[in-house]
Coordinates of C-alpha atoms and ligand atoms in Angstrom, one line a residue:
M1 CA -25.9 -4.7 -41.6
L2 CA -27.7 -3.3 -38.6
S3 CA -31.4 -4.2 -38.2
K4 CA -33.8 -1.4 -37.6
A5 CA -33.9 -2.1 -33.9
A6 CA -30.2 -2.4 -33.4
K7 CA -28.4 0.7 -32.0
P8 CA -24.9 1.7 -33.0
L9 CA -22.4 0.3 -30.5
S10 CA -21.2 3.8 -29.5
R11 CA -24.8 4.7 -28.4
V12 CA -25.0 1.5 -26.4
F13 CA -21.7 2.3 -24.6
S14 CA -22.8 5.8 -23.9
Q15 CA -26.1 4.6 -22.4
L16 CA -24.2 2.0 -20.3
H17 CA -21.9 4.8 -19.1
R18 CA -24.9 6.9 -18.1
L19 CA -26.4 3.9 -16.2
Q20 CA -23.4 4.0 -13.8
S21 CA -23.8 6.1 -10.8
T22 CA -21.4 6.1 -7.9
L23 CA -21.6 7.2 -4.3
V24 CA -18.4 8.3 -2.7
I25 CA -18.4 8.4 1.1
A26 CA -16.5 11.4 2.2
E27 CA -14.1 11.2 5.1
H28 CA -13.6 14.3 7.2
N29 CA -13.6 15.7 10.7
N30 CA -16.3 18.2 10.1
S31 CA -13.9 21.0 9.2
T32 CA -11.1 19.3 7.2
L33 CA -11.6 16.9 4.3
T34 CA -9.3 13.8 4.5
P35 CA -7.3 13.9 1.2
I36 CA -8.1 10.3 0.3
T37 CA -11.7 11.4 -0.5
R38 CA -10.3 13.2 -3.5
N39 CA -8.5 10.1 -4.7
A40 CA -11.7 8.1 -4.3
I41 CA -13.6 10.7 -6.4
T42 CA -11.0 10.1 -9.2
A43 CA -11.6 6.4 -9.0
A44 CA -15.4 7.0 -9.2
K45 CA -14.8 9.2 -12.3
A46 CA -12.9 6.3 -13.9
I47 CA -16.0 4.1 -13.5
G48 CA -18.0 6.6 -15.5
G49 CA -21.5 8.1 -15.0
D50 CA -22.7 10.3 -12.2
V51 CA -20.6 10.8 -9.1
S52 CA -22.4 11.7 -5.9
V53 CA -20.6 12.4 -2.6
L54 CA -22.0 11.7 0.8
V55 CA -21.1 14.1 3.5
A56 CA -22.4 12.9 6.9
G57 CA -21.4 14.7 10.0
K58 CA -22.1 17.5 12.5
K59 CA -21.9 21.1 11.3
C60 CA -20.0 19.9 8.3
G61 CA -21.0 22.7 6.0
P62 CA -17.4 23.6 4.9
I63 CA -16.9 20.0 3.7
S64 CA -20.0 20.0 1.6
E65 CA -19.0 23.4 0.1
A66 CA -15.5 22.2 -0.7
L67 CA -16.7 19.0 -2.3
S68 CA -19.3 20.8 -4.4
K69 CA -16.4 22.5 -6.1
V70 CA -14.5 19.3 -7.0
E71 CA -14.4 18.6 -10.7
G72 CA -16.5 15.6 -11.7
V73 CA -18.8 15.6 -8.7
T74 CA -22.5 15.8 -9.8
K75 CA -24.2 16.0 -6.5
V76 CA -23.2 16.4 -2.8
L77 CA -25.6 14.7 -0.4
V78 CA -25.5 16.1 3.1
A79 CA -26.7 14.6 6.4
E80 CA -26.0 16.6 9.5
K81 CA -26.9 14.9 12.8
D82 CA -25.2 14.4 16.2
V83 CA -25.2 10.7 15.5
F84 CA -22.8 11.1 12.5
N85 CA -20.2 12.8 14.6
G86 CA -17.1 10.5 14.6
L87 CA -18.4 8.7 11.4
T88 CA -19.0 5.4 13.1
P89 CA -19.9 2.6 10.7
E90 CA -23.0 1.8 12.8
S91 CA -24.5 5.2 12.0
I92 CA -23.2 5.6 8.4
T93 CA -24.4 2.2 7.2
P94 CA -28.1 2.8 7.7
L95 CA -27.8 6.2 6.0
V96 CA -26.0 4.7 3.0
L97 CA -28.7 1.9 2.8
A98 CA -31.4 4.6 2.8
L99 CA -29.6 6.5 0.0
Q100 CA -29.1 3.2 -1.9
N101 CA -32.8 2.5 -1.6
Q102 CA -33.6 5.9 -3.1
F103 CA -30.9 6.4 -5.7
K104 CA -30.0 2.8 -6.7
F105 CA -26.2 3.5 -7.1
S106 CA -24.3 1.0 -9.2
H107 CA -21.1 1.6 -7.1
I108 CA -20.3 2.7 -3.6
I109 CA -16.7 3.8 -2.9
A110 CA -14.6 4.9 0.1
G111 CA -10.9 5.4 0.4
A112 CA -8.9 2.4 1.8
S113 CA -8.2 4.2 5.1
A114 CA -9.1 3.0 8.6
F115 CA -12.5 4.7 8.0
G116 CA -13.2 3.1 4.6
K117 CA -12.0 -0.3 5.8
N118 CA -14.3 0.0 8.7
V119 CA -17.5 1.1 6.9
I120 CA -17.4 -0.6 3.5
P121 CA -17.5 -4.3 4.7
R122 CA -20.5 -3.5 6.8
I123 CA -22.4 -1.9 3.9
A124 CA -21.5 -4.8 1.6
A125 CA -22.7 -7.3 4.2
K126 CA -26.0 -5.5 4.6
L127 CA -26.4 -5.4 0.8
D128 CA -25.3 -9.1 0.5
V129 CA -22.5 -8.4 -1.9
S130 CA -18.7 -9.0 -1.8
P131 CA -16.7 -5.9 -0.9
I132 CA -13.7 -5.4 -3.2
S133 CA -10.9 -4.0 -1.1
E134 CA -7.8 -1.8 -1.9
V135 CA -8.5 -1.4 -5.6
T136 CA -5.4 0.0 -7.4
E137 CA -6.9 0.5 -10.9
V138 CA -10.3 0.7 -12.4
K139 CA -10.3 -1.2 -15.8
S140 CA -14.0 -0.7 -16.4
S141 CA -17.3 -0.4 -14.5
D142 CA -17.1 -4.1 -13.4
T143 CA -13.4 -4.9 -13.7
F144 CA -10.9 -3.9 -11.0
V145 CA -7.2 -4.5 -10.2
R146 CA -6.0 -5.1 -6.6
T147 CA -3.0 -6.8 -5.1
I148 CA -3.0 -10.1 -3.2
Y149 CA -0.4 -12.1 -1.2
A150 CA 1.0 -9.0 0.6
G151 CA 1.4 -7.2 -2.7
N152 CA 3.3 -10.0 -4.4
A153 CA 0.7 -10.7 -7.0
V154 CA -1.7 -8.5 -9.0
L155 CA -5.2 -9.7 -9.5
T156 CA -7.7 -8.4 -12.1
L157 CA -11.2 -9.3 -11.1
K158 CA -14.6 -9.0 -12.7
A159 CA -17.3 -8.3 -10.2
K160 CA -20.6 -9.9 -11.0
D161 CA -22.5 -8.4 -8.0
P162 CA -25.3 -6.0 -9.1
I163 CA -23.8 -3.3 -6.8
K164 CA -20.0 -2.9 -6.5
I165 CA -18.8 -1.8 -3.1
L166 CA -15.1 -0.8 -3.1
T167 CA -12.3 0.7 -1.1
V168 CA -9.6 2.3 -3.3
R169 CA -6.0 2.8 -2.5
G170 CA -5.3 6.5 -2.3
T171 CA -1.7 6.3 -3.6
N172 CA -2.9 4.8 -7.0
F173 CA -5.4 7.6 -8.0
E174 CA -4.6 11.3 -8.5
A175 CA -6.4 13.6 -6.2
A176 CA -9.5 15.1 -8.0
K177 CA -8.9 18.9 -8.4
D178 CA -11.3 21.8 -8.0
G179 CA -13.2 23.1 -10.9
G180 CA -16.8 21.7 -10.4
N181 CA -20.1 23.2 -9.4
A182 CA -22.2 20.4 -8.0
A183 CA -25.6 20.8 -6.4
I184 CA -25.8 20.3 -2.6
E185 CA -28.9 18.3 -1.5
Q186 CA -30.1 17.1 1.9
C187 CA -30.2 13.3 2.5
P188 CA -33.6 11.8 3.4
D189 CA -34.4 12.4 7.0
G190 CA -34.5 9.3 9.2
D191 CA -33.5 7.8 12.5
Y192 CA -30.0 6.5 11.9
N193 CA -29.2 5.9 15.6
T194 CA -28.8 2.2 15.9
N195 CA -27.7 2.4 19.6
L196 CA -25.0 -0.1 18.8
S197 CA -22.1 2.3 19.5
E198 CA -21.6 5.9 20.4
F199 CA -18.7 8.2 19.5
V200 CA -17.2 9.6 22.7
S201 CA -13.9 11.2 21.8
Q202 CA -10.7 10.7 20.0
E203 CA -7.1 11.7 20.7
L204 CA -5.0 12.4 17.6
T205 CA -1.3 12.7 17.4
K206 CA -0.4 16.3 16.6
S207 CA 2.6 16.7 14.3
D208 CA 4.0 19.5 12.1
R209 CA 5.3 16.9 9.7
P210 CA 3.4 15.9 6.6
E211 CA 1.0 13.0 6.9
L212 CA 2.7 9.7 5.9
T213 CA 0.1 8.7 3.3
S214 CA 0.4 12.1 1.5
A215 CA 4.1 12.9 2.1
K216 CA 6.3 13.5 -1.0
V217 CA 9.4 12.3 0.9
I218 CA 9.5 9.7 3.7
I219 CA 12.5 8.7 5.8
S220 CA 11.8 5.3 7.4
G221 CA 13.8 3.6 10.2
G222 CA 14.0 0.0 11.3
R223 CA 15.4 -2.2 14.0
G224 CA 18.9 -1.1 12.9
L225 CA 18.3 2.3 14.7
K226 CA 18.5 0.3 18.0
S227 CA 16.5 2.8 20.1
G228 CA 13.8 5.4 20.0
D229 CA 16.3 8.1 20.9
N230 CA 18.3 7.3 17.8
F231 CA 15.3 8.1 15.6
K232 CA 16.4 11.8 16.2
L233 CA 19.0 11.1 13.4
L234 CA 16.1 10.5 11.1
Y235 CA 14.1 13.5 12.3
D236 CA 17.1 15.7 11.7
L237 CA 17.4 14.4 8.1
A238 CA 13.7 14.7 7.6
D239 CA 13.8 18.3 8.6
K240 CA 16.1 19.0 5.6
F241 CA 13.6 17.4 3.2
G242 CA 10.4 18.6 4.9
A243 CA 9.8 14.8 5.0
A244 CA 7.6 12.5 7.1
V245 CA 9.1 9.8 9.2
G246 CA 8.0 6.2 9.1
A247 CA 9.1 2.9 10.6
S248 CA 9.2 -0.8 10.2
R249 CA 7.1 -3.0 12.3
A250 CA 10.1 -4.3 14.2
A251 CA 10.9 -0.6 15.2
V252 CA 7.3 -0.1 16.3
D253 CA 7.1 -3.4 18.2
A254 CA 10.3 -2.6 20.0
G255 CA 8.7 0.7 21.2
Y256 CA 11.1 3.0 19.3
V257 CA 8.2 5.0 17.8
P258 CA 4.4 5.0 17.9
N259 CA 2.5 2.5 15.8
D260 CA 0.9 5.1 13.6
L261 CA 4.3 5.4 11.9
Q262 CA 4.3 1.7 10.8
I263 CA 4.6 1.2 7.0
G264 CA 3.7 -2.2 5.4
Q265 CA 1.2 -4.9 5.0
T266 CA -0.3 -4.3 8.5
G267 CA 0.6 -0.6 8.6
K268 CA 0.3 2.3 6.1
I269 CA 0.6 2.0 2.3
V270 CA 2.7 4.8 0.9
A271 CA 4.0 5.8 -2.5
P272 CA 6.1 9.0 -2.1
D273 CA 8.4 10.5 -4.7
L274 CA 11.4 9.5 -2.4
Y275 CA 11.5 6.8 0.2
I276 CA 14.7 6.4 2.3
A277 CA 14.9 3.2 4.2
V278 CA 17.4 3.3 7.0
G279 CA 18.4 0.1 8.9
I280 CA 15.5 -1.8 7.4
S281 CA 16.1 -5.3 6.0
G282 CA 13.3 -5.2 3.5
A283 CA 10.9 -8.0 4.6
I284 CA 8.1 -8.6 2.1
Q285 CA 5.6 -7.3 4.6
H286 CA 7.5 -4.0 4.7
L287 CA 7.9 -3.9 0.9
A288 CA 4.1 -4.4 0.6
G289 CA 3.7 -0.9 2.0
M290 CA 6.3 1.1 0.1
K291 CA 7.5 -0.6 -3.0
D292 CA 5.3 1.7 -5.3
S293 CA 7.5 4.6 -4.1
K294 CA 8.9 6.4 -7.2
T295 CA 12.6 6.4 -6.0
I296 CA 13.8 4.1 -3.2
V297 CA 17.1 4.7 -1.4
A298 CA 18.4 2.1 1.2
I299 CA 21.1 2.6 3.8
N300 CA 22.1 -0.7 5.4
K301 CA 25.3 -2.2 6.6
D302 CA 24.5 -5.7 5.2
P303 CA 25.0 -5.8 1.4
E304 CA 22.8 -8.9 1.2
A305 CA 19.8 -7.2 2.8
P306 CA 16.7 -7.7 0.6
I307 CA 15.9 -4.0 0.6
F308 CA 18.7 -3.5 -2.0
Q309 CA 16.7 -5.6 -4.5
V310 CA 14.0 -3.0 -4.7
A311 CA 16.2 0.1 -4.1
D312 CA 17.1 2.4 -6.9
H313 CA 20.1 3.6 -5.0
G314 CA 21.8 1.7 -2.2
L315 CA 24.4 2.7 0.3
V316 CA 26.1 -0.1 2.2
A317 CA 27.2 1.7 5.3
D318 CA 26.8 2.1 9.1
L319 CA 23.7 4.3 9.4
F320 CA 25.2 6.0 12.5
K321 CA 27.9 7.4 10.3
A322 CA 26.1 7.8 7.0
V323 CA 22.9 9.5 8.2
P324 CA 24.6 12.4 10.1
E325 CA 27.0 12.9 7.2
L326 CA 24.1 13.1 4.8
T327 CA 22.2 15.5 7.0
E328 CA 25.4 17.7 7.3
K329 CA 25.8 17.8 3.5
L330 CA 22.2 18.8 2.7
Ligands
FAD1 C1 1.6 -11.0 9.4 C2 2.8 -10.1 9.4 C3 2.6 -8.8 9.1 C4 3.7 -7.9 9.1 N1 3.5 -6.6 8.8 C5 4.6 -5.7 8.8 C6 4.4 -4.4 8.4 O1 3.3 -3.9 8.1 N2 5.5 -3.6 8.3 C7 6.8 -4.1 8.6 O2 7.8 -3.3 8.5 N3 6.9 -5.4 9.0 C8 5.9 -6.2 9.1 N4 6.1 -7.5 9.5 C9 7.4 -7.9 10.1 C10 8.4 -8.2 9.0 O3 8.3 -9.6 8.7 C11 9.8 -7.9 9.5 O4 10.0 -8.6 10.7 C12 10.1 -6.5 9.8 O5 9.8 -5.7 8.7 C13 11.6 -6.3 10.1 O6 11.8 -5.0 10.4 P1 13.3 -4.3 10.2 O7 13.7 -4.4 8.8 O8 13.3 -3.0 10.9 O9 14.2 -5.3 11.2 P2 15.3 -6.4 10.8 O10 14.8 -7.4 9.8 O11 15.9 -6.9 12.1 O12 16.4 -5.5 10.0 C14 17.2 -4.6 10.6 C15 18.2 -4.2 9.5 O13 19.0 -3.1 10.0 C16 20.3 -3.3 9.5 N5 21.3 -2.7 10.4 C17 21.5 -3.0 11.7 N6 22.4 -2.1 12.3 C18 22.7 -1.3 11.3 C19 23.6 -0.2 11.2 N7 24.3 0.2 12.3 N8 23.7 0.5 10.0 C20 23.0 0.1 9.0 N9 22.1 -0.9 9.0 C21 22.0 -1.6 10.1 C22 20.5 -4.8 9.5 O14 21.5 -5.2 8.5 C23 19.1 -5.3 9.0 O15 19.0 -5.4 7.6 C24 5.0 -8.4 9.5 C25 5.2 -9.7 9.8 C26 4.1 -10.6 9.7 C27 4.3 -12.0 10.1

């Protein structure tokens, strides 16, 4: 029997739920929102409680507007200053610390992109807690799943720190959809210029192809392609699918393609609907970046190549014959 003071369990749970409040740090370039922010919002919703989104930047009004319409977002916190241009961790960290001081978030999240991997450890260090990186599943407000040993083992961890600071893997969480109507508020004013670094400029590769981490189809090439020129075979095939082109580290190291195409443990993590690996042996470090793809097709002349162990469909063939034939047929 419940004593007079005892509360029904459902009320305790709903109060615990309300105690959670998560800050998602938005990634953007002042005019376009980086898609992984929407995946991070979904992870934040899985934790439960309020979800605030921080938009720091310079003339980043369109981003705040867009995020205020995302379902599940309670509040958008905006900070517009020159110092936030380029989203350097040195300027974002003091801003997040000021917000943490005011709002006492239970969780702070960013996507596991170069930006998130850059800023989250710095915030965690300043708050003296352990960052939890590349979370693939939220079990509860303090229990998270992530992979270890280059994706070969799955770890479920219970975080005991009072504030949980995470990066989340975009490919494991759906993108949060529109359908919300959140309030937009200004962040507390302050001097966030640490003089530790200054954003000067950046040069980004321009491509008409889909971005690797959000592409539905990826055609990836390895050392078997033998030269950068031969990657044209893959671009021709990719055109038929509207696909992105990726590469193994061996292909990148050999200078066939730029390193932003690298997929794997030390490259990009992808999980498209269809991944076609061409002339790639399937080293564990490569598999770590693509084995969550829904369907994997491998083309390799060596029937013993480890890539065939993860492939749903395998073609033992010389890629220089098989790829043009496939392109022709499509
Ligand atoms: C710390 C660390 C991190 C790493 N991170 C990454 C990473 O992020 N991503 C990554 O990819 N690797 C990474 N690597 C490297 C990884 O171990 C492999 O060396 C690399 O993935 C091999 O690339 P590959 O499959 O293109 O080349 P290879 O292993 O040389 O394989 C080439 C394949 O092409 C096939 N082939 C050759 N000619 C033809 C043909 N005519 N037709 C059909 N098939 C053909 C061969 O049979 C072979 O299987 C990392 C390694 C370390 C140590």
